[in-house]
Short mmCIF file of C-alpha atoms and ligand atoms in Angstrom, two decimals:
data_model
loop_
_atom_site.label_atom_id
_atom_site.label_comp_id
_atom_site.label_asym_id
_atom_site.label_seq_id
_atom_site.Cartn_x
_atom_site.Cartn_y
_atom_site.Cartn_z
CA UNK A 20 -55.80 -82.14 -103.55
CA UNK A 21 -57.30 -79.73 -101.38
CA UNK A 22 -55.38 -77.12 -99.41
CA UNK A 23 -55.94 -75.30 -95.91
CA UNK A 24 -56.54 -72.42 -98.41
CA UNK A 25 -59.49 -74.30 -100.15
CA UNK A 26 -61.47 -74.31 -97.11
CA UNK A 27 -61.39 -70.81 -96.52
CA UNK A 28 -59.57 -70.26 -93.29
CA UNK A 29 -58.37 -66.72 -92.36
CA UNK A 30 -54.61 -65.87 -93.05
CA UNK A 31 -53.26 -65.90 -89.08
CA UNK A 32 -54.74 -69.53 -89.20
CA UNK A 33 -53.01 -70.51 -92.71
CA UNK A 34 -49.31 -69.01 -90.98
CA UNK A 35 -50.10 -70.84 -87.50
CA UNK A 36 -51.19 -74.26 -90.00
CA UNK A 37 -48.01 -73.74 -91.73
CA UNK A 38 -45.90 -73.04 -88.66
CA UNK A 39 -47.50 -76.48 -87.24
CA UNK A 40 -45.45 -77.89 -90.48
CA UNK A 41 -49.05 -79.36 -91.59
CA UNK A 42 -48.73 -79.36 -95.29
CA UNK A 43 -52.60 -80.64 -96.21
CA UNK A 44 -55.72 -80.59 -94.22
CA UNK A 45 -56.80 -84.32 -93.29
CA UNK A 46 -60.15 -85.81 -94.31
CA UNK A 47 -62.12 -84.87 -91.55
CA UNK A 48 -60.78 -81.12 -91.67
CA UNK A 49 -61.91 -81.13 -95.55
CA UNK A 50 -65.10 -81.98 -93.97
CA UNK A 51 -65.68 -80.26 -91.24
CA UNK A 52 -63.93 -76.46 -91.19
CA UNK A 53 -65.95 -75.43 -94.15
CA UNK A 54 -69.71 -75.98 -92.51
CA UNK A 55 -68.31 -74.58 -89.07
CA UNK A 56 -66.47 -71.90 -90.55
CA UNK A 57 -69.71 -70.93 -92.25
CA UNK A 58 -71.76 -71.09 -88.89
CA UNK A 59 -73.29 -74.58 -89.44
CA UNK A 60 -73.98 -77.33 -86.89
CA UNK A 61 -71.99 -80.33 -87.46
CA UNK A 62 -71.78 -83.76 -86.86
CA UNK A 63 -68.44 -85.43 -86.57
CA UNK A 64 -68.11 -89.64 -86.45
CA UNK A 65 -63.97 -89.24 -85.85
CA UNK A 66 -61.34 -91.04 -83.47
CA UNK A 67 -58.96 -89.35 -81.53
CA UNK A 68 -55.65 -89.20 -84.13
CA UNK A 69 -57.43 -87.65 -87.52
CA UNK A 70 -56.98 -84.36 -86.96
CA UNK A 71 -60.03 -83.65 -85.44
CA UNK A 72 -59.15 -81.41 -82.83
CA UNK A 73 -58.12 -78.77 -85.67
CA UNK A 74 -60.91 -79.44 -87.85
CA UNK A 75 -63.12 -78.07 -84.94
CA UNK A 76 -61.04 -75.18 -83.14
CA UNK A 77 -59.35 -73.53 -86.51
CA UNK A 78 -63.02 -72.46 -87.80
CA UNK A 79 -63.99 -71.86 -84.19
CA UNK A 80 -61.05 -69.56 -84.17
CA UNK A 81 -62.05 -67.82 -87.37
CA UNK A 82 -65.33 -67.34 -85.88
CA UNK A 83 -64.27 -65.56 -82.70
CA UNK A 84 -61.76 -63.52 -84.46
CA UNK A 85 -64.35 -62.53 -87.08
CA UNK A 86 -66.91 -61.55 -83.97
CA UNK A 87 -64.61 -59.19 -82.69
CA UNK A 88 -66.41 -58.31 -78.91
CA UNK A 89 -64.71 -58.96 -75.85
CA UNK A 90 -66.47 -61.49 -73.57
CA UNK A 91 -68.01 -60.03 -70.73
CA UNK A 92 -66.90 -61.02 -67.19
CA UNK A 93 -67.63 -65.13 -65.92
CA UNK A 94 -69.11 -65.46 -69.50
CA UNK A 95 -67.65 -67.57 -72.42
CA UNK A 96 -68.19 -67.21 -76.17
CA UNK A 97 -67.05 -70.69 -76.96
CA UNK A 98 -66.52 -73.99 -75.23
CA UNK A 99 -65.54 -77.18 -75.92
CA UNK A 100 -66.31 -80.44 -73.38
CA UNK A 101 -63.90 -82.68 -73.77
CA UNK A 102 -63.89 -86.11 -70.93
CA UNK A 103 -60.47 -85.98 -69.73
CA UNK A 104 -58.20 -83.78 -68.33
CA UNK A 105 -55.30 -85.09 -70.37
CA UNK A 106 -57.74 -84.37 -73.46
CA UNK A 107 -58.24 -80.97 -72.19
CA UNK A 108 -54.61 -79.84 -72.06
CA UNK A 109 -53.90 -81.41 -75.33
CA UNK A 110 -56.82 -79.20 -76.93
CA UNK A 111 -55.89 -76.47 -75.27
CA UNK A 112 -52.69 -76.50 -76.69
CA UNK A 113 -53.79 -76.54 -79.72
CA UNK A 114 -55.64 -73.92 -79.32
CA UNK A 115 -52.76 -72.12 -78.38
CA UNK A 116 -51.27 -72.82 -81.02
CA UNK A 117 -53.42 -72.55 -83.96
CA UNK A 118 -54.64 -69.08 -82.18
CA UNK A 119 -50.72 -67.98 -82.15
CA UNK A 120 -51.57 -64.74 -84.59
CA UNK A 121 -55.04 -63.93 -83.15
CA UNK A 122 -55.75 -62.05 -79.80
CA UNK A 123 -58.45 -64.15 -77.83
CA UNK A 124 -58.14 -65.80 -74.34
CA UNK A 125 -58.44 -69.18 -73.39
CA UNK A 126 -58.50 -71.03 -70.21
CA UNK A 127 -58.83 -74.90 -69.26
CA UNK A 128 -61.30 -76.09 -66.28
CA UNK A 129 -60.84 -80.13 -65.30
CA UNK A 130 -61.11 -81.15 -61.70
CA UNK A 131 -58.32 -82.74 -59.34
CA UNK A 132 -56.47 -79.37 -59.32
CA UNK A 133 -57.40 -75.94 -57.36
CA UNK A 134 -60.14 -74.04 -58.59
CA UNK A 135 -58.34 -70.43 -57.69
CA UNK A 136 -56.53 -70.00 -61.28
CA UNK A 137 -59.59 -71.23 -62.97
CA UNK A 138 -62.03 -68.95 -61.44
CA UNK A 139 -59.80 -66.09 -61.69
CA UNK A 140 -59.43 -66.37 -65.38
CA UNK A 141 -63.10 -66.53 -65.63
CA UNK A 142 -63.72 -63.38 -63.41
CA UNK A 143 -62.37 -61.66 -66.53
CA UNK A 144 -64.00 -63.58 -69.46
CA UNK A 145 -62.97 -65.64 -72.07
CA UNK A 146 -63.22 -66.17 -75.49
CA UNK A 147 -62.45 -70.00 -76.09
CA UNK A 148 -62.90 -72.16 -72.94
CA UNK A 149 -61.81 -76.49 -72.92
CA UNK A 150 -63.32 -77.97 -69.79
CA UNK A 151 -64.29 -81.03 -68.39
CA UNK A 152 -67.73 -81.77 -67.39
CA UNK A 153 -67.61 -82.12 -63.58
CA UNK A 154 -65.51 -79.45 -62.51
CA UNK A 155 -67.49 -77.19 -65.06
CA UNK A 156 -70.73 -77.45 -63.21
CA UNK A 157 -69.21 -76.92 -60.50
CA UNK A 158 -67.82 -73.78 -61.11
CA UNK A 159 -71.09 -73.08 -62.57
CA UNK A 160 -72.99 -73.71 -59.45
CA UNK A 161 -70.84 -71.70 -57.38
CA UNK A 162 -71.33 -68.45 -59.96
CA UNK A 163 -68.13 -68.51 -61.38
CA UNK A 164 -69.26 -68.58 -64.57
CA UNK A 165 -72.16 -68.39 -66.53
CA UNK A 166 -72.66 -69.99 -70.09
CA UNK A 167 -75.55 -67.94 -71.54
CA UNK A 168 -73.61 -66.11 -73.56
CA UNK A 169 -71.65 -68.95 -75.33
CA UNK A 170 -71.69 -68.71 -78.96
CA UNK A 171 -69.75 -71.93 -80.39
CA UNK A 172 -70.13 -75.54 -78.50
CA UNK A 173 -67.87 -78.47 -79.03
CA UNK A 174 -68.63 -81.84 -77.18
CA UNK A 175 -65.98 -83.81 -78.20
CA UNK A 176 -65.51 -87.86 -77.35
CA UNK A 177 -68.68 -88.06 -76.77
CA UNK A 178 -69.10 -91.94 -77.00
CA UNK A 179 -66.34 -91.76 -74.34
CA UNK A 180 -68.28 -89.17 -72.46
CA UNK A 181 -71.19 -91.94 -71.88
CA UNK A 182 -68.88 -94.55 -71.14
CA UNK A 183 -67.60 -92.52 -68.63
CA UNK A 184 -71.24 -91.52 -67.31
CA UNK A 185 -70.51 -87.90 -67.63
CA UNK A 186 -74.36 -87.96 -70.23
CA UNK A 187 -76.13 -86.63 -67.03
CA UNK A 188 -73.57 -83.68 -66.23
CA UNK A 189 -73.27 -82.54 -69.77
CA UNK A 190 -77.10 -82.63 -70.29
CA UNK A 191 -77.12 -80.34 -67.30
CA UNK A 192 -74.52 -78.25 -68.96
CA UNK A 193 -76.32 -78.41 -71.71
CA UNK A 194 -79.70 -76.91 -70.53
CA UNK A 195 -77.83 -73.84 -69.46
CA UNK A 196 -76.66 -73.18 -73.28
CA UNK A 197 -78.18 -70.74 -75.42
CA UNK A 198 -80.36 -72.34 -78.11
CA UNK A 199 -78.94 -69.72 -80.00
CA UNK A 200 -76.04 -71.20 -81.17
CA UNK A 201 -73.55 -72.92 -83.06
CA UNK A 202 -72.95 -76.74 -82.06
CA UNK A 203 -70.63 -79.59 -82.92
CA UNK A 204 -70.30 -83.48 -81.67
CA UNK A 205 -67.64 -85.49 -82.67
CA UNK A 206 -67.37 -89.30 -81.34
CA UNK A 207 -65.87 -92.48 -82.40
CA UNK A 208 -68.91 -94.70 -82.22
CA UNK A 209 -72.57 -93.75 -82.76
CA UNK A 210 -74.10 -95.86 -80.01
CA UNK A 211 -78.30 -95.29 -79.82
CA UNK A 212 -77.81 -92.48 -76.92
CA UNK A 213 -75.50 -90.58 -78.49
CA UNK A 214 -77.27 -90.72 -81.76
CA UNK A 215 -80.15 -89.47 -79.24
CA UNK A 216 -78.11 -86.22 -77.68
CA UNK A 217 -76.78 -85.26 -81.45
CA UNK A 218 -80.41 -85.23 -82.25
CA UNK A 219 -81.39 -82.91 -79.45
CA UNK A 220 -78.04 -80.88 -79.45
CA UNK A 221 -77.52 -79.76 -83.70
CA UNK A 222 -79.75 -78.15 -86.28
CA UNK A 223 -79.68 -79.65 -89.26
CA UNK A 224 -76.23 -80.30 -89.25
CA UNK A 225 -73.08 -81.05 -91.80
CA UNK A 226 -72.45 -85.12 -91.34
CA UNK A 227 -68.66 -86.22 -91.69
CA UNK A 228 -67.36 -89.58 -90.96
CA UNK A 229 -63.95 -90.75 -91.32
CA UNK A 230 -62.58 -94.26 -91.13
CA UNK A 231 -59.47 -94.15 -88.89
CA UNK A 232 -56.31 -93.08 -89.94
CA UNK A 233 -54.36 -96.31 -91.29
CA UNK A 234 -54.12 -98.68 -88.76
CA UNK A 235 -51.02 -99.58 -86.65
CA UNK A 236 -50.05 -102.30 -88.62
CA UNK A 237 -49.30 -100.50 -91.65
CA UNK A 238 -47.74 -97.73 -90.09
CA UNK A 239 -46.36 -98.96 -87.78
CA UNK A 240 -42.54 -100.77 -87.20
CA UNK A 241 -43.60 -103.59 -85.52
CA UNK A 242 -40.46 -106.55 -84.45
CA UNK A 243 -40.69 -108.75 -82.21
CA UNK A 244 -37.52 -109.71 -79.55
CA UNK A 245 -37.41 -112.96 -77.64
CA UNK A 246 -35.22 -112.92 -74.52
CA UNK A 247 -35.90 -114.65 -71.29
CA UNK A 248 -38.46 -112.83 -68.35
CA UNK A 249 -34.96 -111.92 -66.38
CA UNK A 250 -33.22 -110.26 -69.15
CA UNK A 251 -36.02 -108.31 -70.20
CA UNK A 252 -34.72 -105.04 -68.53
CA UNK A 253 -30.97 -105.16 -69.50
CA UNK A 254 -32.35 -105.50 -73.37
CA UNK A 255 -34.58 -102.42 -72.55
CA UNK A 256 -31.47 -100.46 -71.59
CA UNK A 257 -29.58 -101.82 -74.39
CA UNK A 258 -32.22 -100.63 -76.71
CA UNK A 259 -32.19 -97.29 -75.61
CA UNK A 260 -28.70 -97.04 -75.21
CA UNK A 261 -27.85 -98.47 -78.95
CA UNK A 262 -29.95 -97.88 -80.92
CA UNK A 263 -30.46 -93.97 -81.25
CA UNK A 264 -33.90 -93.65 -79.44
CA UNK A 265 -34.81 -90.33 -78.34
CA UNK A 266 -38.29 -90.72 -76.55
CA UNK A 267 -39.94 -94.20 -75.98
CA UNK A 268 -43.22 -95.55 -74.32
CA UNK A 269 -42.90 -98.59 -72.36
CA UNK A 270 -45.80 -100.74 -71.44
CA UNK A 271 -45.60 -102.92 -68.67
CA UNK A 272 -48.45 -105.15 -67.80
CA UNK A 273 -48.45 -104.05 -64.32
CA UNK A 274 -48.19 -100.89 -62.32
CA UNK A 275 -45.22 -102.23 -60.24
CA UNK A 276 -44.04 -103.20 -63.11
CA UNK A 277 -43.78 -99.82 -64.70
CA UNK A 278 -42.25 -98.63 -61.03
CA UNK A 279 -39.68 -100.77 -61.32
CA UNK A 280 -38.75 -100.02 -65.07
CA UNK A 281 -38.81 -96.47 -64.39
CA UNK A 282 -36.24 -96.63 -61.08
CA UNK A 283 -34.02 -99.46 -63.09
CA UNK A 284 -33.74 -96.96 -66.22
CA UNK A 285 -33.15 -93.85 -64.24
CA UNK A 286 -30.12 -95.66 -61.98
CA UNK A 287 -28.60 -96.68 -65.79
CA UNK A 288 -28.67 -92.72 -66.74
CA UNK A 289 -32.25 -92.77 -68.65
CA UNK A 290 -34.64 -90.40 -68.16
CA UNK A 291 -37.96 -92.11 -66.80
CA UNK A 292 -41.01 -91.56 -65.56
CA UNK A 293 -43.93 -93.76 -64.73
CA UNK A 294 -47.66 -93.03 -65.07
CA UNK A 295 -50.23 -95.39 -63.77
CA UNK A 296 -53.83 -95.60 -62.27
CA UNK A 297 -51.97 -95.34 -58.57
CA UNK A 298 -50.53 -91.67 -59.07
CA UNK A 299 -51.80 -88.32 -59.08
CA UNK A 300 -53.09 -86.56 -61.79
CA UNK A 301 -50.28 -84.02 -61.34
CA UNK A 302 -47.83 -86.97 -61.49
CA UNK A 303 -49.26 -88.07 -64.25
CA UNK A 304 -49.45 -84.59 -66.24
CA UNK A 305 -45.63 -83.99 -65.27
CA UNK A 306 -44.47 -87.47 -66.62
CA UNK A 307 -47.05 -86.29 -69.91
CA UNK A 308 -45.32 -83.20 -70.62
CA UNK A 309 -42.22 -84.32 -70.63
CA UNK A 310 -43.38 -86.55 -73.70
CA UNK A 311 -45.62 -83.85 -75.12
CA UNK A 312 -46.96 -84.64 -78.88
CA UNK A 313 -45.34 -87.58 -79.87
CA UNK A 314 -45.92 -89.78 -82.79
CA UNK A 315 -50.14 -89.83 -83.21
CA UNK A 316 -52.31 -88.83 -85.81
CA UNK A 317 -51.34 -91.37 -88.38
CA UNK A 318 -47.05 -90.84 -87.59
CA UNK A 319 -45.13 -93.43 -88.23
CA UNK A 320 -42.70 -94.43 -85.14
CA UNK A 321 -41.30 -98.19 -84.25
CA UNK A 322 -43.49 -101.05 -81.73
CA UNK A 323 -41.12 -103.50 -80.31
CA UNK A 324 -42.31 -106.27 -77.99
CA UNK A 325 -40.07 -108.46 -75.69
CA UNK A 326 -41.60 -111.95 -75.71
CA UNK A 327 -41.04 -114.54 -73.08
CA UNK A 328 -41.56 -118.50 -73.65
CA UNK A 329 -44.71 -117.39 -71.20
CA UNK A 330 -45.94 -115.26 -73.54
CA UNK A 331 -45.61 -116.96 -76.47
CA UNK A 332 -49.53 -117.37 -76.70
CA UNK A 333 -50.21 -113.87 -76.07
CA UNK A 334 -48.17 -113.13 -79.09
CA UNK A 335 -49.99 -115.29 -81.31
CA UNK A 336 -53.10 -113.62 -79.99
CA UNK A 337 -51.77 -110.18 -81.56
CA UNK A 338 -50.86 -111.99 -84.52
CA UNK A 339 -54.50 -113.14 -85.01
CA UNK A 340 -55.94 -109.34 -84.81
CA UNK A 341 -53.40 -107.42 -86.96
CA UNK A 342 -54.12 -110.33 -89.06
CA UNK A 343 -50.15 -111.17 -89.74
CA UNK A 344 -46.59 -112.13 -88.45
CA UNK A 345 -44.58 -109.80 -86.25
CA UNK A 346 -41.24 -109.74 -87.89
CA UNK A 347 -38.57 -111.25 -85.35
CA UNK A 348 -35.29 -109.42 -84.37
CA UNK A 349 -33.30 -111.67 -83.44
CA UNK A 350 -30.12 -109.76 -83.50
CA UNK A 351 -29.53 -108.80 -80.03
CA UNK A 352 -27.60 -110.14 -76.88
CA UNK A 353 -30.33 -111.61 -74.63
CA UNK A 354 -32.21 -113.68 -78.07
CA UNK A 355 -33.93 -116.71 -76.76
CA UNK A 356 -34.59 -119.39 -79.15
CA UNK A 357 -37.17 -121.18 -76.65
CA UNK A 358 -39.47 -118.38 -76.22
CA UNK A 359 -39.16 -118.20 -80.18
CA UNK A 360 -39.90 -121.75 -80.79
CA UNK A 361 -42.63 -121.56 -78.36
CA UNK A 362 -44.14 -119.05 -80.79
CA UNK A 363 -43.38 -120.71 -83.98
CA UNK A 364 -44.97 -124.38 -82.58
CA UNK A 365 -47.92 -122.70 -81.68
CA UNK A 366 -48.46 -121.03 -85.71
CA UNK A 367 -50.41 -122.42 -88.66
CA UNK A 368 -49.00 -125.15 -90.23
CA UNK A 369 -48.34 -123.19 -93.28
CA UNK A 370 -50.16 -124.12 -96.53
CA UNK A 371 -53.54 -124.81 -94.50
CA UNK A 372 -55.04 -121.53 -94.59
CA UNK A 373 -58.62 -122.28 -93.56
CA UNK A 374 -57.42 -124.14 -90.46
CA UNK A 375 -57.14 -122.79 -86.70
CA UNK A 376 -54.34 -122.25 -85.74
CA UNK A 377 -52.93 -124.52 -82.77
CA UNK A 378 -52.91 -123.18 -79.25
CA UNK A 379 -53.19 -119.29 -78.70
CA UNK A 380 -56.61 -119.72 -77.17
CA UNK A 381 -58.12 -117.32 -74.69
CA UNK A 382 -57.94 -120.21 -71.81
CA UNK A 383 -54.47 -120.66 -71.85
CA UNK A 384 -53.40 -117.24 -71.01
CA UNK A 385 -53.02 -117.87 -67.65
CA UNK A 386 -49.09 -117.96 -67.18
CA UNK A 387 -48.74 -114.27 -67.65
CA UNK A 388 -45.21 -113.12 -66.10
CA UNK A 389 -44.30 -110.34 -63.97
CA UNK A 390 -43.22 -107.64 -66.16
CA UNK A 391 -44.33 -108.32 -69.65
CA UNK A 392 -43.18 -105.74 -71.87
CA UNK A 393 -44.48 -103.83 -74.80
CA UNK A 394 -42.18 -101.33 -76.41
CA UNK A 395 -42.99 -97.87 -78.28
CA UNK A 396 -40.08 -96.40 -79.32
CA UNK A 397 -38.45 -94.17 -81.64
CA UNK A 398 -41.21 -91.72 -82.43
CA UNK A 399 -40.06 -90.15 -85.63
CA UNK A 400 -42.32 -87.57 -86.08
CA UNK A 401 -41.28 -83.28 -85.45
CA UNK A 402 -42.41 -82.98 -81.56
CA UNK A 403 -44.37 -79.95 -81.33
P1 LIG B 20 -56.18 -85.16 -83.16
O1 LIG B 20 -56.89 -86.22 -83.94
O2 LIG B 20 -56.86 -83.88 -83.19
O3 LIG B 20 -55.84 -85.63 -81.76
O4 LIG B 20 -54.79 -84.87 -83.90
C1 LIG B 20 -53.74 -85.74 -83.82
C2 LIG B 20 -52.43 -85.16 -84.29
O5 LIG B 20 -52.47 -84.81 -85.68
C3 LIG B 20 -51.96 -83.91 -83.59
O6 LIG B 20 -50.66 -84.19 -83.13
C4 LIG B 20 -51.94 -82.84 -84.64
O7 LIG B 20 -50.85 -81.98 -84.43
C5 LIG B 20 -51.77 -83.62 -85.92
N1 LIG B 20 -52.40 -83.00 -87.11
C6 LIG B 20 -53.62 -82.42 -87.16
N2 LIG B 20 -53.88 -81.99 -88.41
C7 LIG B 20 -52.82 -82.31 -89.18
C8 LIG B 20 -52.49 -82.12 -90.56
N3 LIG B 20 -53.34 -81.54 -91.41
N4 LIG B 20 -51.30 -82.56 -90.99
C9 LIG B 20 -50.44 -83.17 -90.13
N5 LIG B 20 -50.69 -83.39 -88.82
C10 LIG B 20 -51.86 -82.97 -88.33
#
């Protein structure tokens, strides 16, 4: 089996790997540090959970370390274009801490916060910059920074980065690049544009694709609970309460929903927090680090689902894609046998493989209730 020492990373990156408590490098690390660590241009087809962000910054790190020159003021020697601000910090961090034994600077640029700290770390240079597009340019146009000196570019998502229409700002950002330089694009999907820009953007460049990490339904505890729409938060509570759950996501198929989970949790002693499409991006990034680095990248953790008679199709749905049973727990207070015969009537008759199953068809989902609830709990994973 390869090891982080196979692929020829730099000793301060091996301690850092270990500290991280990463025993061997993932498939798309095997991949992709040895091209970039030698200078190449790389192509990366890679979700978000394989390990991708270290497969790109730990040879980009060896590569600014090994360069040894300081970055001259409002110039950069290597970015990395990432869609989302939440994506941002999260690279970043890595960053942080995969760099934790080498001396170069970093700094994060993303919009819907001032622009003061961000243009004052770039008055002074830095070495490894994660930024989103608009708020880049921006900065750009108002000669804050300059990007003609950048040695290493990462455009990561960037299926997500066309989805999100960002293509015409990071073409922009693009142009202003030095052709002189080292280039990677990771994305999920290789739609025809993107397939385009990777054309344009590499050199003849290293190709790695990974399939995703094991899907959620191996991985993954899934169980199902039945209880009646009104119990559903008193069985939350219990949950959390009994059964030795230290950090949970809960998904609510609303936004008041989630409000109200949050306020009914904190008045029974849990810590809570809600994050939906109506807060700020501050609000949101508080309730995210409190919750910092939980079970991704292929962890294991427990999915529990509360099921009402209402959503008995909507269960059956899920069943359908993950292409099996969710096991039922039945032992708990609030159990409700109609919401679990609801399910079972609406399931294969059993020895009839080829048939479809009754009910669980996209037109009946109309009964939704209130506050469905999914359930992500019990991360087991070391938090970072
Ligand atoms: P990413 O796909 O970059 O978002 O990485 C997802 C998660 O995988 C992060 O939480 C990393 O800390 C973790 N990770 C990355 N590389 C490894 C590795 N070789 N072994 C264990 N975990 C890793």
């Amino acid at each position: 089996m390869t090891s982080f020492t196979d692929l020829g990373l730099i000793e301060p990156l091996l301690r850092a790997v270990a500290s991280e408590g990463y025993e061997t490098p993932t498939p798309i690390q095997v991949g992709a540090i040895p091209p970039l660590a030698e200078g190449r241009d790389l192509l990366g087809i890679a979700q978000t959970g394989t390990g991708k962000t270290a497969a790109f910054i730990l040879p980009i790190l060896q590569r600014l370390a090994a360069g040894n020159v300081r970055p001259k003021s409002r110039t950069i020697r290597a970015l990395v274009l990432t869609p989302t601000r939440e994506l941002a910090v999260q690279i970043d961090d890595s960053a942080r801490s995969y760099g934790r034994n080498l001396k170069l600077t970093r700094a994060t640029i993303f919009g819907g916060v001032g622009q003061n700290p961000q243009t004052q770390a770039l008055a002074r240079g830095v070495d490894l910059v994660v930024a989103t597009p608009g708020r880049l340019l921006d900065l750009m146009e108002q000669g804050h920074l300059r990007l003609d000196a950048v040695e290493h570019f990462v455009l990561d998502e960037a299926d997500r980065m066309l989805d999100m229409g960002f293509l015409p700002a990071v073409r922009r950002i693009v142009a202003a690049l030095p052709t002189d330089r080292q280039t990677a694009l990771f994305s999920a999907t290789m739609p025809t544009e993107i397939e385009k820009l990777a054309a344009g953007l590499l050199r003849d460049p290293a190709r790695v694709a990974v399939t995703p990490v094991s899907s959620t339904v191996d991985r993954i505890d899934q169980r199902v609970l039945f209880v009646e729409k009104t119990n559903k938060r008193a069985l939350l509570s219990d949950l959390l309460r009994n059964r030795g759950i230290a950090r949970a996501l809960v998904f609510t198929r609303t936004k008041h929903g989630a409000n109200k989970v949050a306020e009914q949790l904190a008045k029974t002693g849990v810590r809570a927090d809600a994050i939906h499409g109506n807060k700020s991006q501050n609000a949101r990034q508080r309730a995210l680090d409190g919750f910092r680095r939980t079970a991704r990248a292929g962890a294991d953790g427990a999915a529990i689902s509360f099921c009402d008679s209402e959503e008995a199709p909507w269960l059956r749905d899920i069943e359908k894609v993950i292409g099996k049973q969710v096991p039922v727990d039945a032992a708990h207070a609030w159990h409700d046998e109609a919401a679990a015969a609801a399910v079972s009537s609406r399931r294969k008759p059993a020895g009839r493989p080829g048939q479809a199953p009754g009910g669980a068809s996209r037109g009946r989902r109309s009964g939704g209730s209130g506050n469905g609830g999914g359930f992500n709990g019990g991360g087991r994973r070391r938090a970072a």
